[in-house]
Tab-separated table of C-alpha atoms in Angstrom:
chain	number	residue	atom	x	y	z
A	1	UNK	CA	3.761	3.208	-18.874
A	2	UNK	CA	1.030	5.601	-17.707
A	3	UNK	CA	-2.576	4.516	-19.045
A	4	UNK	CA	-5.716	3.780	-17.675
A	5	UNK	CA	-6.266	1.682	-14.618
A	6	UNK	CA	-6.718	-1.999	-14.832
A	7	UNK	CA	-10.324	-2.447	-13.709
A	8	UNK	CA	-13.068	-0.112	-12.505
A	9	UNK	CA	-12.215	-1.050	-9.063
A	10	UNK	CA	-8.557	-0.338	-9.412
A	11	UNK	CA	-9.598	3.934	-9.353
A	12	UNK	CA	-10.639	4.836	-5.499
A	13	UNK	CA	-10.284	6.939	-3.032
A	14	UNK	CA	-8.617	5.693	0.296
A	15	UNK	CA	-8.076	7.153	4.107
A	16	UNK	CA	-4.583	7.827	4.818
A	17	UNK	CA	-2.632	7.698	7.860
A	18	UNK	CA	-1.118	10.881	8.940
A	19	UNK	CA	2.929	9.906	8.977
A	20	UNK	CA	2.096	8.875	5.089
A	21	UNK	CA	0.229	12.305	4.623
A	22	UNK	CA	3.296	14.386	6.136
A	23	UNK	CA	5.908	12.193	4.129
A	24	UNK	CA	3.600	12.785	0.836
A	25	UNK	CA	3.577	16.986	1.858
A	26	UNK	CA	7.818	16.663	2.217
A	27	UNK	CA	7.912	14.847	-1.099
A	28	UNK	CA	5.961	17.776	-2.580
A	29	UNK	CA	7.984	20.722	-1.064
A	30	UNK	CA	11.152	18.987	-2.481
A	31	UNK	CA	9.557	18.322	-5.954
A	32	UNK	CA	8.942	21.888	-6.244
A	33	UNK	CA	12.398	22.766	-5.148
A	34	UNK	CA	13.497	20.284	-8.403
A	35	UNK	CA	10.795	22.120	-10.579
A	36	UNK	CA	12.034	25.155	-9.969
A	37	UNK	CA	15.729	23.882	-11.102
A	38	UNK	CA	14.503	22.219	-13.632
A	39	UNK	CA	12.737	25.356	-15.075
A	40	UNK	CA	11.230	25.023	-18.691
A	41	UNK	CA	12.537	21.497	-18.713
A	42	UNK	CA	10.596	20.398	-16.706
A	43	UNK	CA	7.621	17.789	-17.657
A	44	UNK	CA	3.893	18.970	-16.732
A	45	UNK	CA	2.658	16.174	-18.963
A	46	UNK	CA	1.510	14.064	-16.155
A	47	UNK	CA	1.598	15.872	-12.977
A	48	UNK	CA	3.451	12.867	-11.060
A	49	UNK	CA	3.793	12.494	-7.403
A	50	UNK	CA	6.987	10.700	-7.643
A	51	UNK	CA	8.873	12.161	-10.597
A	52	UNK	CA	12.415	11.465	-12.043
A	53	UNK	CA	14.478	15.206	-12.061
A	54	UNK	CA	12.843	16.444	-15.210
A	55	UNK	CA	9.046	16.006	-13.917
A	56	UNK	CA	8.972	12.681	-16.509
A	57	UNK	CA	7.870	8.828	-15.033
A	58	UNK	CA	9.863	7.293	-12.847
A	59	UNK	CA	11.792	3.780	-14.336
A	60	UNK	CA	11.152	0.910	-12.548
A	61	UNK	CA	14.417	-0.775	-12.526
A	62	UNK	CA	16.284	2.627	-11.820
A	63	UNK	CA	13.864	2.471	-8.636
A	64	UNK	CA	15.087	-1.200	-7.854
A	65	UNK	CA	18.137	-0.814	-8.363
A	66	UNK	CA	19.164	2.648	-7.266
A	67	UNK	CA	16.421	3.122	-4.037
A	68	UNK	CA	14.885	0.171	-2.798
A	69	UNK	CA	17.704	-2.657	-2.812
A	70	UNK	CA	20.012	-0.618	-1.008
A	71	UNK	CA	17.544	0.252	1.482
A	72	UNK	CA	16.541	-3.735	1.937
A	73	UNK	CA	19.983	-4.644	1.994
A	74	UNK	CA	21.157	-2.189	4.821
A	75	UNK	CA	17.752	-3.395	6.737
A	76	UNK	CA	18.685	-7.057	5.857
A	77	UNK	CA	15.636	-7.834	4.008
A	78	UNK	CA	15.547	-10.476	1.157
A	79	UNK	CA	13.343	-10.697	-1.638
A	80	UNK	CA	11.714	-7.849	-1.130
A	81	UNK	CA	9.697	-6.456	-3.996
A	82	UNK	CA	7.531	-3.531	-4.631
A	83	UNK	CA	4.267	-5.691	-4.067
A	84	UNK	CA	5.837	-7.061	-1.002
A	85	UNK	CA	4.560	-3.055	0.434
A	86	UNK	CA	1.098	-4.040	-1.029
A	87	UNK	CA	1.105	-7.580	0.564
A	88	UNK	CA	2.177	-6.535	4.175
A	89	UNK	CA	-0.132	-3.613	3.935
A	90	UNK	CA	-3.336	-5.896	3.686
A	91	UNK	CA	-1.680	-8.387	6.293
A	92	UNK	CA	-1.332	-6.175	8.444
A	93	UNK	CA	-4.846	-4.746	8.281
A	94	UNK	CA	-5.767	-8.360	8.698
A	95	UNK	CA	-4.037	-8.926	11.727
A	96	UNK	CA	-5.601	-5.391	12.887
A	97	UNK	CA	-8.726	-7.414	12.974
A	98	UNK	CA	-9.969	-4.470	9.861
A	99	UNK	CA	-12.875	-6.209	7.877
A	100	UNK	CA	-12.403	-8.190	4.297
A	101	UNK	CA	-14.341	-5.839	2.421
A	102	UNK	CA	-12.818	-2.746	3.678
A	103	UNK	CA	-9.171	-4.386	2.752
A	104	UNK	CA	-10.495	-5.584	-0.278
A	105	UNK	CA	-11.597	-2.146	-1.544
A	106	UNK	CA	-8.376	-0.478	-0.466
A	107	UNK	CA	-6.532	-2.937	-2.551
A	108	UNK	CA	-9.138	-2.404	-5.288
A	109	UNK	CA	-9.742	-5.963	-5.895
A	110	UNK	CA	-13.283	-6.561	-7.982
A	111	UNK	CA	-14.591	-9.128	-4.996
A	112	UNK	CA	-13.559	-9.627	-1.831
A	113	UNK	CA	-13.147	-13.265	-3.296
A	114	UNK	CA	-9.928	-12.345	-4.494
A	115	UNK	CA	-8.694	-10.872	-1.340
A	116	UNK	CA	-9.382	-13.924	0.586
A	117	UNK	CA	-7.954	-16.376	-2.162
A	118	UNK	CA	-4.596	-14.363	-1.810
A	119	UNK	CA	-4.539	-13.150	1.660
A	120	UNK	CA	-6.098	-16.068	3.435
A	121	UNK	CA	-3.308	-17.854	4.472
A	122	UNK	CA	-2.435	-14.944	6.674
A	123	UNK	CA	-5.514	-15.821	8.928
A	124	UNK	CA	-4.855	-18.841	10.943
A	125	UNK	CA	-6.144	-19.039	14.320
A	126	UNK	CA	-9.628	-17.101	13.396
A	127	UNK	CA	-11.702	-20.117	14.437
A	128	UNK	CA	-9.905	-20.262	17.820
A	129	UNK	CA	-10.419	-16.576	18.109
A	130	UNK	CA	-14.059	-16.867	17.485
A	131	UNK	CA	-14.674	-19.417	20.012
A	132	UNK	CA	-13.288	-16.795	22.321
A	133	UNK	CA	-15.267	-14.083	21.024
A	134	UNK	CA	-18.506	-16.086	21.713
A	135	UNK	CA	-17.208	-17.049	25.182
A	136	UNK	CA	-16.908	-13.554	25.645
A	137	UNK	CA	-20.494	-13.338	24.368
A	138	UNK	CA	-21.842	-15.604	26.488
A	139	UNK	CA	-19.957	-14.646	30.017
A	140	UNK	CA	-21.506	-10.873	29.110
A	141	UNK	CA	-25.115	-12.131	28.783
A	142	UNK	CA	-24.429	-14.659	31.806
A	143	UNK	CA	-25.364	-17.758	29.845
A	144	UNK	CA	-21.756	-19.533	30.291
A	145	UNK	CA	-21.659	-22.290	32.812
């Protein structure tokens, strides 16, 4: 179902990474090659990035079933579901070191509350690595002894 978003915080604007901008340009060339097959059937309606062959919404299961499960199963993932993408997306960023707030507000959570009740299980060993951030501190202003 297309609608509005879920909160104010769930409509943003994000930075992309380049490989995701040129797969995102090849995804448009070949819609436009199905437009133009699809001629007057085709549905302007919603403008879609990813669009079934007539221009209409995409349908979830068809998606499941037909694109991504195949593609898990030849990779030998398990239980892999289309928030699993969102999921390793902000643990990754974590591990990256990236900041809570700036994960939070690509995820378009509300708080960065919520980020850290779901994702914070993917930090362990941030106290160790902030004892050796301030021994780093400390051997760069000479006070270590």
């Amino acid at each position: 179902m297309i609608g509005e978003v879920n909160t104010k915080s769930s409509k943003r604007t994000i930075s992309l990474p380049d490989a995701t901008v040129q797969a995102l340009k090849h995804q448009r060339k070949q819609q436009l090659e199905e437009r133009l097959a699809a001629g007057d059937s085709w549905n302007n309606k919603h403008s879609l990035v990813f669009a079934n062959l007539s221009g209409g919404p995409l349908r979830r299961t068809n998606v499941l079933q037909r694109d991504l499960y195949p593609i898990c199963k030849k990779a030998v993932l398990e239980n892999v579901t289309l928030h699993t993408f969102r999921h390793t997306h902000a643990s990754l960023l974590t591990f990256e070191g990236i900041d809570i707030k700036t994960i939070s507000r690509r995820l378009g959570h509300a708080s960065i509350d919520i980020t850290l009740q779901t994702y914070a299980h993917i930090l362990p060993g941030q106290d160790e690595r902030a004892a050796d951030a301030m021994n780093e501190i400390m051997d760069q202003l000479g006070g270590r002894a």
